[in-house]
């Protein structure tokens, strides 16, 4: 425990709870950073994915940028693990397979799936409470999508 932890009430620095938009975007941002760096292809896939989704179509650019800044701040301070811990509970049940598929797509975007990324996807499946057979099918489809 640090001196600041003794003096400051740590709960005063607790971030606001995420809504569905932050949860979805935060999960994808964590996927892009799970190997320790964010490739340009992963950023492109993340922005393209979010831009085409209905849940972000009516979000003004300044609010979208503010949301992404907040998510990036959490990622920088706590890493993908902290970001995913806040993001997953905010992803609605009907979007859990969707966010998983898009996370797989982002991991595959740079053409290399590293051990950290494999572990992240395996862990994400568990945290999203997805059926392993269904998750495997999603991974297979995303691999097919990204071939060539």
PDB file of C-alpha atoms in Angstrom, residues 17-127:
ATOM      1  CA  UNK A  17     -19.669   2.919 -14.454  1.00  0.00           C
ATOM      2  CA  UNK A  18     -19.618   2.197 -18.163  1.00  0.00           C
ATOM      3  CA  UNK A  19     -22.712   2.253 -20.329  1.00  0.00           C
ATOM      4  CA  UNK A  20     -23.172  -0.141 -23.275  1.00  0.00           C
ATOM      5  CA  UNK A  21     -21.259   2.139 -25.660  1.00  0.00           C
ATOM      6  CA  UNK A  22     -18.234   2.365 -23.365  1.00  0.00           C
ATOM      7  CA  UNK A  23     -18.428  -1.347 -22.603  1.00  0.00           C
ATOM      8  CA  UNK A  24     -18.393  -2.348 -26.256  1.00  0.00           C
ATOM      9  CA  UNK A  25     -15.691   0.133 -27.281  1.00  0.00           C
ATOM     10  CA  UNK A  26     -13.620  -0.631 -24.175  1.00  0.00           C
ATOM     11  CA  UNK A  27     -13.665  -4.348 -24.922  1.00  0.00           C
ATOM     12  CA  UNK A  28     -12.459  -3.744 -28.469  1.00  0.00           C
ATOM     13  CA  UNK A  29      -9.794  -1.288 -27.332  1.00  0.00           C
ATOM     14  CA  UNK A  30      -8.543  -3.854 -24.808  1.00  0.00           C
ATOM     15  CA  UNK A  31      -8.432  -6.457 -27.598  1.00  0.00           C
ATOM     16  CA  UNK A  32      -6.316  -4.152 -29.729  1.00  0.00           C
ATOM     17  CA  UNK A  33      -3.868  -3.556 -26.860  1.00  0.00           C
ATOM     18  CA  UNK A  34      -3.735  -7.034 -25.329  1.00  0.00           C
ATOM     19  CA  UNK A  35      -0.344  -7.863 -26.872  1.00  0.00           C
ATOM     20  CA  UNK A  36       1.309  -4.750 -25.462  1.00  0.00           C
ATOM     21  CA  UNK A  37       0.972  -2.512 -28.511  1.00  0.00           C
ATOM     22  CA  UNK A  38      -1.745  -1.266 -30.828  1.00  0.00           C
ATOM     23  CA  UNK A  39      -0.999  -1.807 -34.521  1.00  0.00           C
ATOM     24  CA  UNK A  40      -2.281   0.661 -37.114  1.00  0.00           C
ATOM     25  CA  UNK A  41      -4.431  -2.106 -38.613  1.00  0.00           C
ATOM     26  CA  UNK A  42      -6.029  -2.702 -35.214  1.00  0.00           C
ATOM     27  CA  UNK A  43      -6.842   1.001 -34.801  1.00  0.00           C
ATOM     28  CA  UNK A  44      -8.375   1.037 -38.276  1.00  0.00           C
ATOM     29  CA  UNK A  45     -10.472  -2.037 -37.542  1.00  0.00           C
ATOM     30  CA  UNK A  46     -11.605  -0.575 -34.209  1.00  0.00           C
ATOM     31  CA  UNK A  47     -12.701   2.764 -35.682  1.00  0.00           C
ATOM     32  CA  UNK A  48     -14.384   1.127 -38.695  1.00  0.00           C
ATOM     33  CA  UNK A  49     -16.272  -1.293 -36.462  1.00  0.00           C
ATOM     34  CA  UNK A  50     -17.544   1.370 -34.090  1.00  0.00           C
ATOM     35  CA  UNK A  51     -18.425   3.811 -36.895  1.00  0.00           C
ATOM     36  CA  UNK A  52     -20.731   1.318 -38.605  1.00  0.00           C
ATOM     37  CA  UNK A  53     -22.616   0.300 -35.474  1.00  0.00           C
ATOM     38  CA  UNK A  54     -26.080   1.700 -34.779  1.00  0.00           C
ATOM     39  CA  UNK A  55     -25.260   2.408 -31.130  1.00  0.00           C
ATOM     40  CA  UNK A  56     -22.687   5.047 -32.157  1.00  0.00           C
ATOM     41  CA  UNK A  57     -24.486   6.615 -35.150  1.00  0.00           C
ATOM     42  CA  UNK A  58     -26.097   9.405 -33.134  1.00  0.00           C
ATOM     43  CA  UNK A  59     -23.148  10.111 -30.858  1.00  0.00           C
ATOM     44  CA  UNK A  60     -21.699  13.552 -31.658  1.00  0.00           C
ATOM     45  CA  UNK A  61     -17.992  13.479 -32.565  1.00  0.00           C
ATOM     46  CA  UNK A  62     -16.955  15.400 -29.436  1.00  0.00           C
ATOM     47  CA  UNK A  63     -18.753  12.890 -27.176  1.00  0.00           C
ATOM     48  CA  UNK A  64     -17.282   9.943 -29.070  1.00  0.00           C
ATOM     49  CA  UNK A  65     -13.789  11.438 -28.756  1.00  0.00           C
ATOM     50  CA  UNK A  66     -14.346  12.108 -25.052  1.00  0.00           C
ATOM     51  CA  UNK A  67     -15.433   8.489 -24.541  1.00  0.00           C
ATOM     52  CA  UNK A  68     -12.370   7.179 -26.381  1.00  0.00           C
ATOM     53  CA  UNK A  69     -10.087   9.500 -24.374  1.00  0.00           C
ATOM     54  CA  UNK A  70     -11.573   8.138 -21.159  1.00  0.00           C
ATOM     55  CA  UNK A  71     -11.102   4.540 -22.317  1.00  0.00           C
ATOM     56  CA  UNK A  72      -7.524   5.234 -23.411  1.00  0.00           C
ATOM     57  CA  UNK A  73      -6.812   6.802 -20.023  1.00  0.00           C
ATOM     58  CA  UNK A  74      -8.017   3.679 -18.225  1.00  0.00           C
ATOM     59  CA  UNK A  75      -5.980   1.531 -20.621  1.00  0.00           C
ATOM     60  CA  UNK A  76      -2.828   3.591 -19.988  1.00  0.00           C
ATOM     61  CA  UNK A  77      -3.249   3.565 -16.202  1.00  0.00           C
ATOM     62  CA  UNK A  78      -4.381  -0.010 -15.684  1.00  0.00           C
ATOM     63  CA  UNK A  79      -3.711  -1.948 -18.866  1.00  0.00           C
ATOM     64  CA  UNK A  80      -6.132  -4.107 -20.837  1.00  0.00           C
ATOM     65  CA  UNK A  81      -7.046  -6.105 -17.705  1.00  0.00           C
ATOM     66  CA  UNK A  82      -8.432  -3.088 -15.861  1.00  0.00           C
ATOM     67  CA  UNK A  83     -10.218  -1.820 -18.965  1.00  0.00           C
ATOM     68  CA  UNK A  84     -11.836  -5.188 -19.633  1.00  0.00           C
ATOM     69  CA  UNK A  85     -12.901  -5.510 -15.983  1.00  0.00           C
ATOM     70  CA  UNK A  86     -14.935  -2.312 -16.340  1.00  0.00           C
ATOM     71  CA  UNK A  87     -16.082  -2.941 -19.903  1.00  0.00           C
ATOM     72  CA  UNK A  88     -17.456  -6.496 -19.839  1.00  0.00           C
ATOM     73  CA  UNK A  89     -20.227  -5.928 -17.267  1.00  0.00           C
ATOM     74  CA  UNK A  90     -21.566  -3.074 -19.415  1.00  0.00           C
ATOM     75  CA  UNK A  91     -21.875  -5.125 -22.610  1.00  0.00           C
ATOM     76  CA  UNK A  92     -25.545  -6.097 -22.983  1.00  0.00           C
ATOM     77  CA  UNK A  93     -26.186  -9.863 -23.252  1.00  0.00           C
ATOM     78  CA  UNK A  94     -27.490  -9.494 -26.815  1.00  0.00           C
ATOM     79  CA  UNK A  95     -24.162  -7.929 -27.890  1.00  0.00           C
ATOM     80  CA  UNK A  96     -21.777 -10.365 -26.202  1.00  0.00           C
ATOM     81  CA  UNK A  97     -21.286 -12.588 -29.253  1.00  0.00           C
ATOM     82  CA  UNK A  98     -21.011  -9.463 -31.399  1.00  0.00           C
ATOM     83  CA  UNK A  99     -18.288  -7.928 -29.243  1.00  0.00           C
ATOM     84  CA  UNK A 100     -16.470 -11.277 -29.153  1.00  0.00           C
ATOM     85  CA  UNK A 101     -16.560 -11.575 -32.960  1.00  0.00           C
ATOM     86  CA  UNK A 102     -15.301  -8.023 -33.365  1.00  0.00           C
ATOM     87  CA  UNK A 103     -12.556  -8.567 -30.777  1.00  0.00           C
ATOM     88  CA  UNK A 104     -11.417 -11.613 -32.771  1.00  0.00           C
ATOM     89  CA  UNK A 105     -11.467  -9.501 -35.935  1.00  0.00           C
ATOM     90  CA  UNK A 106      -9.295  -6.827 -34.306  1.00  0.00           C
ATOM     91  CA  UNK A 107      -6.810  -9.404 -32.986  1.00  0.00           C
ATOM     92  CA  UNK A 108      -6.546 -10.810 -36.518  1.00  0.00           C
ATOM     93  CA  UNK A 109      -6.274  -7.365 -38.177  1.00  0.00           C
ATOM     94  CA  UNK A 110      -2.472  -7.163 -38.220  1.00  0.00           C
ATOM     95  CA  UNK A 111      -2.141 -10.703 -39.597  1.00  0.00           C
ATOM     96  CA  UNK A 112      -0.304 -12.082 -36.557  1.00  0.00           C
ATOM     97  CA  UNK A 113      -1.974 -13.717 -33.559  1.00  0.00           C
ATOM     98  CA  UNK A 114       0.489 -13.645 -30.680  1.00  0.00           C
ATOM     99  CA  UNK A 115       0.300 -15.773 -27.519  1.00  0.00           C
ATOM    100  CA  UNK A 116      -1.003 -12.798 -25.500  1.00  0.00           C
ATOM    101  CA  UNK A 117      -3.794 -12.312 -28.021  1.00  0.00           C
ATOM    102  CA  UNK A 118      -4.750 -15.996 -27.946  1.00  0.00           C
ATOM    103  CA  UNK A 119      -4.897 -15.888 -24.150  1.00  0.00           C
ATOM    104  CA  UNK A 120      -6.951 -12.678 -24.264  1.00  0.00           C
ATOM    105  CA  UNK A 121      -9.544 -14.218 -26.603  1.00  0.00           C
ATOM    106  CA  UNK A 122      -9.764 -17.383 -24.476  1.00  0.00           C
ATOM    107  CA  UNK A 123     -10.236 -15.254 -21.350  1.00  0.00           C
ATOM    108  CA  UNK A 124     -12.743 -12.995 -23.103  1.00  0.00           C
ATOM    109  CA  UNK A 125     -14.872 -16.017 -24.019  1.00  0.00           C
ATOM    110  CA  UNK A 126     -15.016 -16.978 -20.341  1.00  0.00           C
ATOM    111  CA  UNK A 127     -15.706 -13.454 -19.082  1.00  0.00           C
TER     112      UNK A 127
END
